[in-house]
PDB file of C-alpha atoms in Angstrom:
ATOM      1  CA  THR A   1     -14.634  -5.476  16.107  1.00  0.00           C
ATOM      2  CA  ASP A   2     -16.097  -6.351  12.858  1.00  0.00           C
ATOM      3  CA  ASP A   3     -13.588  -6.820  10.934  1.00  0.00           C
ATOM      4  CA  ARG A   4     -11.877  -8.729  13.259  1.00  0.00           C
ATOM      5  CA  LEU A   5     -14.437 -11.686  12.881  1.00  0.00           C
ATOM      6  CA  ASP A   6     -15.033 -11.121   9.273  1.00  0.00           C
ATOM      7  CA  LEU A   7     -18.695  -9.477  10.323  1.00  0.00           C
ATOM      8  CA  ALA A   8     -18.042  -5.936   8.064  1.00  0.00           C
ATOM      9  CA  ASP A   9     -18.250  -5.842   4.687  1.00  0.00           C
ATOM     10  CA  PRO A  10     -15.685  -5.689   2.854  1.00  0.00           C
ATOM     11  CA  ALA A  11     -14.122  -2.575   1.697  1.00  0.00           C
ATOM     12  CA  VAL A  12     -11.507  -1.589  -1.017  1.00  0.00           C
ATOM     13  CA  ARG A  13      -8.800   1.674  -0.870  1.00  0.00           C
ATOM     14  CA  PHE A  14      -7.533   2.866  -3.838  1.00  0.00           C
ATOM     15  CA  VAL A  15      -3.775   4.295  -4.546  1.00  0.00           C
ATOM     16  CA  HIS A  16      -2.307   6.525  -7.126  1.00  0.00           C
ATOM     17  CA  ALA A  17       1.511   5.338  -7.078  1.00  0.00           C
ATOM     18  CA  ALA A  18       2.447   6.091 -10.395  1.00  0.00           C
ATOM     19  CA  GLN A  19       4.170   9.467 -10.998  1.00  0.00           C
ATOM     20  CA  ASN A  20       4.603   9.924 -14.369  1.00  0.00           C
ATOM     21  CA  ALA A  21       0.461   8.234 -14.893  1.00  0.00           C
ATOM     22  CA  PRO A  22      -2.562  11.280 -15.378  1.00  0.00           C
ATOM     23  CA  ALA A  23      -5.910  11.254 -13.638  1.00  0.00           C
ATOM     24  CA  VAL A  24      -7.616   8.567 -13.071  1.00  0.00           C
ATOM     25  CA  THR A  25     -10.984   7.200 -12.661  1.00  0.00           C
ATOM     26  CA  LEU A  26     -11.849   4.076 -10.170  1.00  0.00           C
ATOM     27  CA  TYR A  27     -15.191   2.029 -11.847  1.00  0.00           C
ATOM     28  CA  ARG A  28     -16.746  -0.857  -9.975  1.00  0.00           C
ATOM     29  CA  GLY A  29     -18.300  -2.130 -12.967  1.00  0.00           C
ATOM     30  CA  GLU A  30     -19.416   0.938 -15.679  1.00  0.00           C
ATOM     31  CA  SER A  31     -20.063   3.261 -11.626  1.00  0.00           C
ATOM     32  CA  ALA A  32     -17.230   5.442 -11.283  1.00  0.00           C
ATOM     33  CA  GLN A  33     -16.708   5.712  -7.419  1.00  0.00           C
ATOM     34  CA  SER A  34     -17.349   9.072  -6.075  1.00  0.00           C
ATOM     35  CA  ASP A  35     -14.126   8.092  -3.820  1.00  0.00           C
ATOM     36  CA  VAL A  36     -11.977   7.938  -6.261  1.00  0.00           C
ATOM     37  CA  THR A  37     -12.808  10.082  -9.225  1.00  0.00           C
ATOM     38  CA  ASN A  38     -10.084  12.296 -10.994  1.00  0.00           C
ATOM     39  CA  VAL A  39      -7.684  11.616  -9.154  1.00  0.00           C
ATOM     40  CA  THR A  40      -3.808  12.653  -9.362  1.00  0.00           C
ATOM     41  CA  PHE A  41      -0.361  11.032  -8.016  1.00  0.00           C
ATOM     42  CA  PRO A  42      -0.091  11.450  -5.409  1.00  0.00           C
ATOM     43  CA  PHE A  43      -3.200  10.070  -3.640  1.00  0.00           C
ATOM     44  CA  ALA A  44      -4.406   7.337  -1.676  1.00  0.00           C
ATOM     45  CA  SER A  45      -8.032   6.988  -0.291  1.00  0.00           C
ATOM     46  CA  ASN A  46      -9.618   5.342   2.672  1.00  0.00           C
ATOM     47  CA  TYR A  47     -11.215   2.101   2.479  1.00  0.00           C
ATOM     48  CA  PHE A  48     -15.108   2.460   1.647  1.00  0.00           C
ATOM     49  CA  ASP A  49     -17.272  -0.493   2.302  1.00  0.00           C
ATOM     50  CA  VAL A  50     -18.529  -2.293  -0.798  1.00  0.00           C
ATOM     51  CA  SER A  51     -21.385  -4.412  -1.133  1.00  0.00           C
ATOM     52  CA  THR A  52     -20.060  -8.429  -1.389  1.00  0.00           C
ATOM     53  CA  THR A  53     -21.227  -8.841  -4.789  1.00  0.00           C
ATOM     54  CA  ASN A  54     -18.136 -10.860  -7.794  1.00  0.00           C
ATOM     55  CA  ALA A  55     -17.359  -7.084 -10.211  1.00  0.00           C
ATOM     56  CA  ASP A  56     -15.553  -5.796 -12.161  1.00  0.00           C
ATOM     57  CA  TRP A  57     -13.273  -2.673 -11.459  1.00  0.00           C
ATOM     58  CA  THR A  58     -11.418  -1.024 -14.263  1.00  0.00           C
ATOM     59  CA  LEU A  59      -8.947   2.020 -13.830  1.00  0.00           C
ATOM     60  CA  LYS A  60     -10.108   4.638 -16.427  1.00  0.00           C
ATOM     61  CA  ASN A  61      -7.829   7.698 -17.616  1.00  0.00           C
ATOM     62  CA  THR A  62     -10.276  10.333 -16.769  1.00  0.00           C
ATOM     63  CA  ALA A  63      -9.790  12.918 -20.240  1.00  0.00           C
ATOM     64  CA  THR A  64      -9.744   9.862 -22.564  1.00  0.00           C
ATOM     65  CA  LEU A  65     -11.796   7.544 -20.671  1.00  0.00           C
ATOM     66  CA  ALA A  66      -8.761   4.433 -22.098  1.00  0.00           C
ATOM     67  CA  VAL A  67      -8.683   1.585 -19.604  1.00  0.00           C
ATOM     68  CA  LEU A  68      -5.380   0.956 -17.752  1.00  0.00           C
ATOM     69  CA  GLY A  69      -6.290  -1.698 -16.141  1.00  0.00           C
ATOM     70  CA  THR A  70      -9.368  -4.767 -15.247  1.00  0.00           C
ATOM     71  CA  VAL A  71      -9.274  -6.208 -11.999  1.00  0.00           C
ATOM     72  CA  ALA A  72     -11.897  -9.177 -11.298  1.00  0.00           C
ATOM     73  CA  LEU A  73     -12.980  -9.074  -7.335  1.00  0.00           C
ATOM     74  CA  ASN A  74     -15.413 -11.061  -5.415  1.00  0.00           C
ATOM     75  CA  PRO A  75     -14.939  -9.654  -1.987  1.00  0.00           C
ATOM     76  CA  SER A  76     -15.528 -11.042   1.431  1.00  0.00           C
ATOM     77  CA  ARG A  77     -16.309  -9.853   5.026  1.00  0.00           C
ATOM     78  CA  GLY A  78     -14.269  -8.792   7.206  1.00  0.00           C
ATOM     79  CA  ASN A  79     -11.472  -8.730   4.244  1.00  0.00           C
ATOM     80  CA  LYS A  80      -9.483  -5.120   2.887  1.00  0.00           C
ATOM     81  CA  TYR A  81      -8.579  -4.991  -0.484  1.00  0.00           C
ATOM     82  CA  THR A  82      -6.381  -2.707  -2.312  1.00  0.00           C
ATOM     83  CA  PHE A  83      -6.104  -1.273  -5.703  1.00  0.00           C
ATOM     84  CA  VAL A  84      -2.826   0.661  -6.619  1.00  0.00           C
ATOM     85  CA  ALA A  85      -1.918   2.488 -10.133  1.00  0.00           C
ATOM     86  CA  VAL A  86       0.911   1.921 -10.525  1.00  0.00           C
ATOM     87  CA  PRO A  87       3.546   3.188 -12.923  1.00  0.00           C
ATOM     88  CA  GLY A  88       3.320   1.180 -16.693  1.00  0.00           C
ATOM     89  CA  ALA A  89       5.423   2.087 -19.722  1.00  0.00           C
ATOM     90  CA  GLY A  90       6.002   5.611 -20.060  1.00  0.00           C
ATOM     91  CA  VAL A  91       3.467   8.008 -18.758  1.00  0.00           C
ATOM     92  CA  ASP A  92       0.710   4.903 -18.463  1.00  0.00           C
ATOM     93  CA  ALA A  93      -0.248   3.074 -15.282  1.00  0.00           C
ATOM     94  CA  SER A  94      -1.411  -0.182 -15.010  1.00  0.00           C
ATOM     95  CA  LEU A  95      -3.810  -1.732 -12.264  1.00  0.00           C
ATOM     96  CA  VAL A  96      -2.942  -3.785  -9.328  1.00  0.00           C
ATOM     97  CA  MET A  97      -4.906  -5.130  -6.190  1.00  0.00           C
ATOM     98  CA  PHE A  98      -4.271  -6.480  -3.010  1.00  0.00           C
ATOM     99  CA  ALA A  99      -6.266  -8.603  -0.369  1.00  0.00           C
ATOM    100  CA  ASP A 100      -5.723  -7.976   3.398  1.00  0.00           C
ATOM    101  CA  PRO A 101      -7.568 -10.506   5.204  1.00  0.00           C
ATOM    102  CA  TYR A 102      -7.397  -8.606   8.538  1.00  0.00           C
ATOM    103  CA  ASN A 103      -6.771 -11.665  10.844  1.00  0.00           C
ATOM    104  CA  LYS A 104      -6.426  -9.328  13.829  1.00  0.00           C
ATOM    105  CA  SER A 105      -6.977 -10.577  17.373  1.00  0.00           C
ATOM    106  CA  LEU A 106      -9.032  -9.080  18.999  1.00  0.00           C
ATOM    107  CA  SER A 107      -6.797  -8.201  21.970  1.00  0.00           C
ATOM    108  CA  SER A 108      -4.051  -6.795  19.562  1.00  0.00           C
ATOM    109  CA  ASP A 109      -3.533  -3.296  19.893  1.00  0.00           C
ATOM    110  CA  LYS A 110       0.110  -3.250  17.311  1.00  0.00           C
ATOM    111  CA  SER A 111       0.310  -0.943  14.034  1.00  0.00           C
ATOM    112  CA  ARG A 112      -0.157  -3.641  11.053  1.00  0.00           C
ATOM    113  CA  VAL A 113       2.874  -2.757   8.341  1.00  0.00           C
ATOM    114  CA  ARG A 114       3.066  -3.468   4.397  1.00  0.00           C
ATOM    115  CA  VAL A 115       5.009  -2.280   2.315  1.00  0.00           C
ATOM    116  CA  LEU A 116       4.379  -1.840  -1.743  1.00  0.00           C
ATOM    117  CA  ASN A 117       7.394  -1.447  -4.257  1.00  0.00           C
ATOM    118  CA  ALA A 118       6.644   1.489  -7.016  1.00  0.00           C
ATOM    119  CA  SER A 119      10.235   2.482  -7.724  1.00  0.00           C
ATOM    120  CA  SER A 120      11.766   1.478 -11.007  1.00  0.00           C
ATOM    121  CA  ALA A 121      14.500   2.246  -9.261  1.00  0.00           C
ATOM    122  CA  ALA A 122      14.974  -0.858  -6.739  1.00  0.00           C
ATOM    123  CA  PRO A 123      12.920  -4.042  -8.406  1.00  0.00           C
ATOM    124  CA  SER A 124      13.263  -6.033  -5.880  1.00  0.00           C
ATOM    125  CA  ILE A 125      13.371  -4.581  -2.127  1.00  0.00           C
ATOM    126  CA  ASP A 126      14.176  -5.593   1.011  1.00  0.00           C
ATOM    127  CA  VAL A 127      12.534  -4.069   3.970  1.00  0.00           C
ATOM    128  CA  TYR A 128      14.286  -3.745   7.457  1.00  0.00           C
ATOM    129  CA  LEU A 129      11.752  -1.570  10.263  1.00  0.00           C
ATOM    130  CA  SER A 130      14.114  -1.425  13.575  1.00  0.00           C
ATOM    131  CA  ALA A 131      14.956   0.930  16.850  1.00  0.00           C
ATOM    132  CA  PRO A 132      16.333   4.098  16.189  1.00  0.00           C
ATOM    133  CA  GLY A 133      20.450   4.343  15.297  1.00  0.00           C
ATOM    134  CA  THR A 134      20.026   0.456  14.336  1.00  0.00           C
ATOM    135  CA  ASP A 135      23.471  -0.953  12.124  1.00  0.00           C
ATOM    136  CA  ILE A 136      21.653  -3.584   9.919  1.00  0.00           C
ATOM    137  CA  SER A 137      25.044  -3.939   7.897  1.00  0.00           C
ATOM    138  CA  ALA A 138      25.847  -6.868  10.747  1.00  0.00           C
ATOM    139  CA  ALA A 139      25.393 -10.497   9.713  1.00  0.00           C
ATOM    140  CA  SER A 140      22.262 -11.066  11.915  1.00  0.00           C
ATOM    141  CA  ILE A 141      20.410  -8.006  11.442  1.00  0.00           C
ATOM    142  CA  THR A 142      17.569  -9.274   9.006  1.00  0.00           C
ATOM    143  CA  PRO A 143      14.759  -8.338   7.342  1.00  0.00           C
ATOM    144  CA  THR A 144      11.863  -7.225   8.462  1.00  0.00           C
ATOM    145  CA  ILE A 145       9.871  -8.099   5.274  1.00  0.00           C
ATOM    146  CA  SER A 146      11.512  -9.752   2.388  1.00  0.00           C
ATOM    147  CA  ALA A 147      11.973  -9.208  -1.877  1.00  0.00           C
ATOM    148  CA  THR A 148       8.957  -7.338  -2.539  1.00  0.00           C
ATOM    149  CA  ALA A 149       8.641  -7.482  -6.415  1.00  0.00           C
ATOM    150  CA  TYR A 150       8.853  -4.180  -8.704  1.00  0.00           C
ATOM    151  CA  LYS A 151       4.722  -3.805  -8.655  1.00  0.00           C
ATOM    152  CA  SER A 152       4.460  -5.733  -5.666  1.00  0.00           C
ATOM    153  CA  VAL A 153       3.473  -6.042  -1.659  1.00  0.00           C
ATOM    154  CA  GLY A 154       4.927  -7.278   1.048  1.00  0.00           C
ATOM    155  CA  PRO A 155       3.716  -9.756   2.681  1.00  0.00           C
ATOM    156  CA  ALA A 156       2.341 -10.792  -0.075  1.00  0.00           C
ATOM    157  CA  SER A 157      -1.514 -10.354  -1.124  1.00  0.00           C
ATOM    158  CA  GLY A 158      -3.202 -12.421   0.648  1.00  0.00           C
ATOM    159  CA  ASN A 159      -1.421 -12.831   3.642  1.00  0.00           C
ATOM    160  CA  ASP A 160      -1.740 -10.624   6.597  1.00  0.00           C
ATOM    161  CA  SER A 161       0.282  -7.305   7.298  1.00  0.00           C
ATOM    162  CA  ILE A 162       2.423  -7.468   9.445  1.00  0.00           C
ATOM    163  CA  GLU A 163       1.873  -6.415  13.297  1.00  0.00           C
ATOM    164  CA  LEU A 164       4.647  -3.794  14.765  1.00  0.00           C
ATOM    165  CA  SER A 165       4.656  -2.844  18.452  1.00  0.00           C
ATOM    166  CA  ALA A 166       3.600   1.472  19.234  1.00  0.00           C
ATOM    167  CA  GLY A 167       7.019   3.240  18.737  1.00  0.00           C
ATOM    168  CA  SER A 168       9.372   4.631  16.558  1.00  0.00           C
ATOM    169  CA  TYR A 169      10.889   2.894  14.059  1.00  0.00           C
ATOM    170  CA  ARG A 170      13.851   3.253  12.016  1.00  0.00           C
ATOM    171  CA  THR A 171      13.194   2.014   7.901  1.00  0.00           C
ATOM    172  CA  THR A 172      16.108   0.893   5.917  1.00  0.00           C
ATOM    173  CA  VAL A 173      15.394  -0.312   2.690  1.00  0.00           C
ATOM    174  CA  THR A 174      17.597  -2.273   0.568  1.00  0.00           C
ATOM    175  CA  LEU A 175      18.071  -3.089  -2.706  1.00  0.00           C
ATOM    176  CA  ALA A 176      16.894  -7.269  -1.937  1.00  0.00           C
ATOM    177  CA  GLY A 177      19.409  -9.931  -0.474  1.00  0.00           C
ATOM    178  CA  THR A 178      22.054  -6.942  -0.202  1.00  0.00           C
ATOM    179  CA  LYS A 179      22.376  -4.144   1.995  1.00  0.00           C
ATOM    180  CA  THR A 180      22.316  -1.848  -0.527  1.00  0.00           C
ATOM    181  CA  VAL A 181      21.140   1.125   1.213  1.00  0.00           C
ATOM    182  CA  VAL A 182      18.767   2.802  -0.930  1.00  0.00           C
ATOM    183  CA  MET A 183      16.383   4.968   1.526  1.00  0.00           C
ATOM    184  CA  VAL A 184      16.420   5.500   4.869  1.00  0.00           C
ATOM    185  CA  GLY A 185      13.971   6.975   7.141  1.00  0.00           C
ATOM    186  CA  GLN A 186      11.456   7.237  10.046  1.00  0.00           C
ATOM    187  CA  LEU A 187       8.544   5.621  11.120  1.00  0.00           C
ATOM    188  CA  ASP A 188       6.387   6.721  14.042  1.00  0.00           C
ATOM    189  CA  LEU A 189       3.557   3.928  14.464  1.00  0.00           C
ATOM    190  CA  ALA A 190       0.719   4.414  17.054  1.00  0.00           C
ATOM    191  CA  SER A 191      -1.795   1.601  18.075  1.00  0.00           C
ATOM    192  CA  ASN A 192      -3.929   0.449  16.067  1.00  0.00           C
ATOM    193  CA  LYS A 193      -2.797   1.869  12.547  1.00  0.00           C
ATOM    194  CA  ASP A 194      -3.106   0.208   9.377  1.00  0.00           C
ATOM    195  CA  VAL A 195       0.339   1.564   7.638  1.00  0.00           C
ATOM    196  CA  LEU A 196       1.079   0.672   4.088  1.00  0.00           C
ATOM    197  CA  LEU A 197       4.269   2.036   3.219  1.00  0.00           C
ATOM    198  CA  ILE A 198       5.249   3.273  -0.639  1.00  0.00           C
ATOM    199  CA  THR A 199       8.315   3.208  -2.279  1.00  0.00           C
ATOM    200  CA  VAL A 200       9.050   5.220  -5.203  1.00  0.00           C
ATOM    201  CA  PRO A 201      11.223   7.223  -7.591  1.00  0.00           C
ATOM    202  CA  ASN A 202      12.777  10.325  -6.029  1.00  0.00           C
ATOM    203  CA  THR A 203      12.415  12.787  -8.811  1.00  0.00           C
ATOM    204  CA  LEU A 204      15.703  14.772  -7.010  1.00  0.00           C
ATOM    205  CA  SER A 205      17.963  12.072  -7.197  1.00  0.00           C
ATOM    206  CA  VAL A 206      18.805   9.569 -10.552  1.00  0.00           C
ATOM    207  CA  GLY A 207      18.513   5.903  -9.302  1.00  0.00           C
ATOM    208  CA  ALA A 208      17.498   6.530  -5.522  1.00  0.00           C
ATOM    209  CA  THR A 209      14.117   5.487  -3.773  1.00  0.00           C
ATOM    210  CA  LYS A 210      12.227   7.354  -1.204  1.00  0.00           C
ATOM    211  CA  ALA A 211       8.730   6.257   0.556  1.00  0.00           C
ATOM    212  CA  LEU A 212       5.291   7.344   1.093  1.00  0.00           C
ATOM    213  CA  VAL A 213       3.221   6.599   3.872  1.00  0.00           C
ATOM    214  CA  LYS A 214      -0.768   5.730   3.841  1.00  0.00           C
ATOM    215  CA  ILE A 215      -2.247   5.689   7.543  1.00  0.00           C
ATOM    216  CA  GLU A 216      -5.636   4.954   7.527  1.00  0.00           C
ATOM    217  CA  GLY A 217      -7.766   7.354   8.752  1.00  0.00           C
ATOM    218  CA  THR A 218      -5.555  10.030   7.639  1.00  0.00           C
ATOM    219  CA  ALA A 219      -5.748  12.100   4.880  1.00  0.00           C
ATOM    220  CA  GLY A 220      -4.115  11.214   1.305  1.00  0.00           C
ATOM    221  CA  LEU A 221       0.352  10.361   1.826  1.00  0.00           C
ATOM    222  CA  THR A 222       2.826  11.728   3.253  1.00  0.00           C
ATOM    223  CA  GLU A 223       6.771  11.664   2.119  1.00  0.00           C
ATOM    224  CA  LEU A 224       8.302   9.319   5.392  1.00  0.00           C
ATOM    225  CA  PRO A 225      10.963  11.653   7.035  1.00  0.00           C
ATOM    226  CA  ALA A 226      14.487  11.406   6.728  1.00  0.00           C
ATOM    227  CA  ASN A 227      16.047   9.267   9.590  1.00  0.00           C
TER     228      ASN A 227
END
């Protein structure tokens, strides 16, 4: 309720979505964050509260202390922020951040869903969240979340996540603007969940993609099961 009324302290979480990158640590100013110290792929923290004070957030290679990226954040009450280590050149990572204003109705029990594209195999993707067994090839079936570029999120930062009722959803990822499928899985949603879908390269098949799922309040990341 405090989040929905913009009374709660701002909250931050971190996702390590760079498969080939080393262990990393997230700093607020000069202070390493205890929830995000020496973490490796795949990793996702839960949200933790921060003050409303403006600060620079920096991602460092834990072993060498090399700076992988810095993002300035002036957080607002009731808002949620996610820092992500995304694939960089070679075995490096870079840092991106997206914001969710969390403008959710007090009466809503729907889950909130957002997609992060961390797969270079799919430079821009469409995501269809549909009833089990749905054939998306029909022209009348349109994406739930459209044109999410590599290293970006959909809906875009600063916009609310989409809201979906509890249930099972066939999750189909295609190349943006086409019906060329790169992944199909099943997402099971309970009520009032905060869900982040993360597409990453599937190392078992060249050019393929798989999806990892972060459900707020549960530990780490899980792989979306096949459908």
